[in-house]
Short mmCIF file of C-alpha atoms in Angstrom, two decimals:
data_model
loop_
_atom_site.label_atom_id
_atom_site.label_comp_id
_atom_site.label_asym_id
_atom_site.label_seq_id
_atom_site.Cartn_x
_atom_site.Cartn_y
_atom_site.Cartn_z
CA MET A 11 -12.03 167.26 -42.01
CA THR A 12 -12.73 169.53 -39.80
CA ARG A 13 -10.53 171.49 -37.25
CA LYS A 14 -11.35 169.47 -34.43
CA GLN A 15 -11.03 166.32 -36.49
CA LYS A 16 -7.16 167.11 -37.34
CA LYS A 17 -6.66 168.14 -33.58
CA GLU A 18 -8.13 164.14 -32.48
CA LEU A 19 -5.96 162.70 -35.35
CA ARG A 20 -2.63 164.71 -34.15
CA LYS A 21 -3.60 163.48 -30.98
CA ARG A 22 -3.45 160.27 -32.08
CA GLN A 23 -0.04 160.18 -33.82
CA SER A 24 3.33 159.50 -32.65
CA THR A 25 5.86 161.80 -32.49
CA ARG A 26 7.79 160.08 -36.07
CA GLN A 27 3.91 160.68 -37.40
CA LEU A 28 4.37 164.18 -36.25
CA MET A 29 7.67 164.37 -37.86
CA GLY A 30 7.18 163.24 -41.23
CA ILE A 31 9.67 160.18 -40.56
CA ASP A 32 8.61 156.30 -41.32
CA ARG A 33 11.52 154.64 -39.48
CA LEU A 34 15.02 155.93 -39.43
CA THR A 35 17.02 154.01 -41.43
CA GLU A 36 21.22 152.92 -41.02
CA HIS A 37 22.53 156.27 -41.89
CA GLY A 38 18.80 158.47 -41.80
CA VAL A 39 15.62 158.66 -42.50
CA ALA A 40 12.63 157.11 -44.48
CA THR A 41 10.66 159.82 -45.73
CA PRO A 42 6.89 159.01 -47.76
CA ARG A 43 8.84 161.50 -50.26
CA GLY A 44 12.21 159.45 -49.98
CA GLU A 45 15.01 158.45 -47.52
CA LEU A 46 16.69 161.03 -46.53
CA VAL A 47 20.81 160.08 -45.50
CA PHE A 48 22.98 162.59 -43.61
CA PHE A 49 26.86 163.34 -43.49
CA LEU A 50 28.31 165.25 -40.72
CA ILE A 51 31.02 167.34 -42.10
CA ARG A 52 33.16 169.43 -40.03
CA PRO A 53 36.18 171.62 -41.88
CA ASP A 54 39.93 171.01 -40.85
CA ASN A 55 40.76 174.00 -37.88
CA LEU A 56 40.04 177.36 -39.29
CA SER A 57 42.77 179.11 -37.21
CA VAL A 58 45.17 178.27 -39.03
CA LEU A 59 43.63 178.06 -42.49
CA SER A 60 44.42 181.69 -44.39
CA PRO A 61 41.38 183.31 -45.19
CA GLU A 62 41.43 182.84 -49.16
CA VAL A 63 42.11 178.84 -48.31
CA ILE A 64 38.83 179.21 -46.40
CA ARG A 65 37.21 181.06 -49.37
CA GLY A 66 38.36 178.71 -51.58
CA ARG A 67 37.56 175.79 -49.99
CA VAL A 68 33.36 177.31 -48.83
CA ARG A 69 33.00 177.91 -52.07
CA ALA A 70 33.81 174.84 -53.67
CA LEU A 71 31.43 173.29 -51.35
CA MET A 72 29.02 175.86 -52.61
CA GLU A 73 29.23 174.72 -55.89
CA LEU A 74 28.88 170.75 -54.96
CA LEU A 75 25.67 171.88 -53.00
CA ARG A 76 24.18 174.02 -55.84
CA GLY A 77 25.16 171.31 -58.44
CA THR A 78 22.64 168.77 -56.86
CA ASP A 79 19.54 168.87 -56.74
CA GLN A 80 19.08 166.08 -53.69
CA VAL A 81 21.51 167.58 -51.03
CA ARG A 82 20.59 170.29 -48.70
CA LEU A 83 23.02 172.02 -45.90
CA LEU A 84 22.18 172.17 -42.17
CA ALA A 85 23.40 174.02 -39.59
CA LEU A 86 22.87 173.46 -35.89
CA ASP A 87 23.79 175.00 -32.94
CA SER A 88 25.05 172.24 -30.88
CA ARG A 89 25.93 174.63 -27.62
CA GLU A 90 23.77 175.30 -24.82
CA SER A 91 22.48 179.09 -24.57
CA PHE A 92 23.48 181.20 -21.58
CA THR A 93 21.87 184.14 -22.40
CA LYS A 94 18.60 183.57 -19.72
CA ASN A 95 21.06 182.67 -16.90
CA LYS A 96 23.57 185.16 -17.67
CA ALA A 97 20.65 188.17 -17.38
CA TRP A 98 19.72 186.16 -14.20
CA TYR A 99 23.21 186.57 -12.81
CA GLN A 100 23.17 190.32 -13.91
CA GLN A 101 19.73 191.06 -12.82
CA ARG A 102 20.69 189.16 -8.87
CA LEU A 103 24.32 191.35 -9.32
CA GLU A 104 21.77 194.55 -8.91
CA GLU A 105 19.70 193.51 -6.59
CA GLU A 106 22.20 192.05 -4.04
CA THR A 107 23.89 194.28 -0.99
CA ASN A 108 26.26 191.83 -0.10
CA PRO A 109 29.50 192.06 -1.01
CA ALA A 110 30.41 188.29 -0.81
CA ILE A 111 27.38 187.49 -2.31
CA ARG A 112 28.14 189.67 -5.10
CA GLU A 113 31.50 188.31 -5.36
CA LEU A 114 29.84 184.41 -5.87
CA LEU A 115 27.47 186.23 -8.61
CA GLN A 116 30.17 187.89 -11.08
CA LYS A 117 32.05 184.66 -11.02
CA ASP A 118 29.45 182.60 -11.49
CA ARG A 119 28.94 184.55 -14.35
CA ALA A 120 32.33 184.50 -15.60
CA TYR A 121 32.77 180.71 -15.42
CA LEU A 122 29.74 180.93 -18.09
CA ASP A 123 31.16 183.37 -20.76
CA GLU A 124 34.62 181.02 -20.52
CA ILE A 125 32.37 178.48 -21.06
CA GLN A 126 30.61 180.28 -24.03
CA THR A 127 33.55 181.00 -25.40
CA MET A 128 35.28 177.68 -25.25
CA THR A 129 32.16 176.03 -27.27
CA ALA A 130 31.68 179.07 -29.53
CA SER A 131 32.70 177.34 -32.49
CA ALA A 132 30.46 174.07 -31.51
CA ARG A 133 28.42 174.90 -34.29
CA GLU A 134 27.68 171.38 -36.44
CA PHE A 135 26.99 171.03 -39.96
CA ALA A 136 24.99 168.23 -41.81
CA ILE A 137 24.27 167.13 -44.96
CA ALA A 138 20.74 165.76 -46.06
CA TYR A 139 20.94 163.57 -49.42
CA THR A 140 17.48 162.84 -50.81
CA LEU A 141 18.15 159.15 -51.94
CA GLU A 142 16.26 158.78 -54.81
CA ARG A 143 15.60 155.17 -55.98
CA LYS A 144 17.49 154.44 -59.51
CA GLY A 145 18.22 151.56 -61.61
CA GLY A 146 22.20 151.34 -62.61
CA ASP A 147 24.16 152.58 -59.83
CA SER A 148 23.63 151.21 -56.17
CA ALA A 149 22.52 153.56 -53.34
CA GLU A 150 26.06 152.82 -51.68
CA ALA A 151 27.58 153.86 -54.42
CA ARG A 152 25.84 156.90 -54.64
CA LEU A 153 26.35 157.69 -50.91
CA SER A 154 30.03 156.87 -51.69
CA LEU A 155 30.33 159.34 -54.20
CA MET A 156 29.13 162.65 -52.59
CA ALA A 157 31.08 161.56 -49.61
CA LYS A 158 33.93 161.68 -51.80
CA ASP A 159 33.00 164.95 -53.50
CA ILE A 160 32.69 166.40 -50.16
CA ARG A 161 36.07 165.77 -49.20
CA ASP A 162 37.66 166.71 -52.22
CA CYS A 163 36.24 170.36 -50.94
CA GLY A 164 38.63 170.14 -48.43
CA PHE A 165 35.91 168.93 -45.56
CA HIS A 166 36.13 165.95 -43.09
CA VAL A 167 32.81 163.70 -43.71
CA ARG A 168 31.46 160.53 -41.93
CA ALA A 169 27.76 159.18 -42.91
CA ALA A 170 25.55 159.93 -39.44
CA GLU A 171 24.96 156.61 -38.13
CA GLU A 172 21.76 156.19 -35.86
CA GLN A 173 22.28 158.11 -32.11
CA ASP A 174 24.07 160.67 -34.63
CA VAL A 175 20.60 161.38 -36.48
CA LYS A 176 18.85 160.85 -33.22
CA ARG A 177 21.32 163.64 -32.19
CA LEU A 178 20.37 165.68 -35.25
CA LEU A 179 16.62 165.37 -34.58
CA ALA A 180 16.47 166.30 -30.91
CA VAL A 181 19.04 169.52 -31.49
CA TYR A 182 16.77 170.91 -34.70
CA TYR A 183 13.39 169.66 -32.57
CA GLN A 184 14.11 170.49 -29.06
CA GLN A 185 17.43 172.09 -29.35
CA ASP A 186 18.51 169.55 -26.63
CA VAL A 187 21.80 169.42 -26.52
CA THR A 188 22.86 167.31 -23.71
CA THR A 189 21.27 163.88 -23.89
CA GLU A 190 24.60 162.00 -25.21
CA HIS A 191 22.10 158.28 -25.74
CA PHE A 192 18.82 158.44 -27.25
CA ASP A 193 16.36 155.47 -26.57
CA ASN A 194 14.29 153.75 -29.59
CA TYR A 195 11.10 153.84 -27.13
CA ASP A 196 10.80 155.64 -23.57
CA GLY A 197 12.12 153.59 -20.88
CA GLU A 198 14.06 151.50 -22.58
CA SER A 199 17.00 152.02 -20.50
CA VAL A 200 14.95 151.34 -17.57
CA VAL A 201 14.25 147.93 -18.50
CA ASN A 202 17.27 147.05 -19.64
CA GLU A 203 19.12 147.75 -16.78
CA ASN A 204 16.45 146.23 -14.65
CA GLY A 205 16.53 143.30 -16.61
CA VAL A 206 13.02 143.15 -17.11
#
């Protein structure tokens, strides 16, 4: 296949096809290589735990992940970056001569710093578990066992729901951390609002 033919083929593919996703499932995505189920994990409040306890929990989770071939850990930065905005404020401060406007620019820049500090722990962790078709254990039993193993490491865990999966994909592919609800189809919310 020539380069031009490949480019034409890509133009006709849906977003899901380009990402290698056949369809969304109850807790993840179905791909040509199998189903990926996502678990959202979060530690307890780390600021009150001793360094030894934190290391122990991280080590336990590391051993769990190391011992399971079907698991990958995803760390997603689920907060907005204000670097460009802060640089813009700094540039404006250097150019501005009016004291009142300089004060407002400094307050805006300080506000961005405050938001960034408050959301510093907004990192989100997910485990992608490859669900293989096996005889014997049911898929639900394997998912429950995996969730229990993660809890035993000292983490809160829950299986991702459809909106969680869409949000994880949006953060991963677009760095979209602001959208709260994702439609299944473009314009779906407008059609539902208008009753069409």
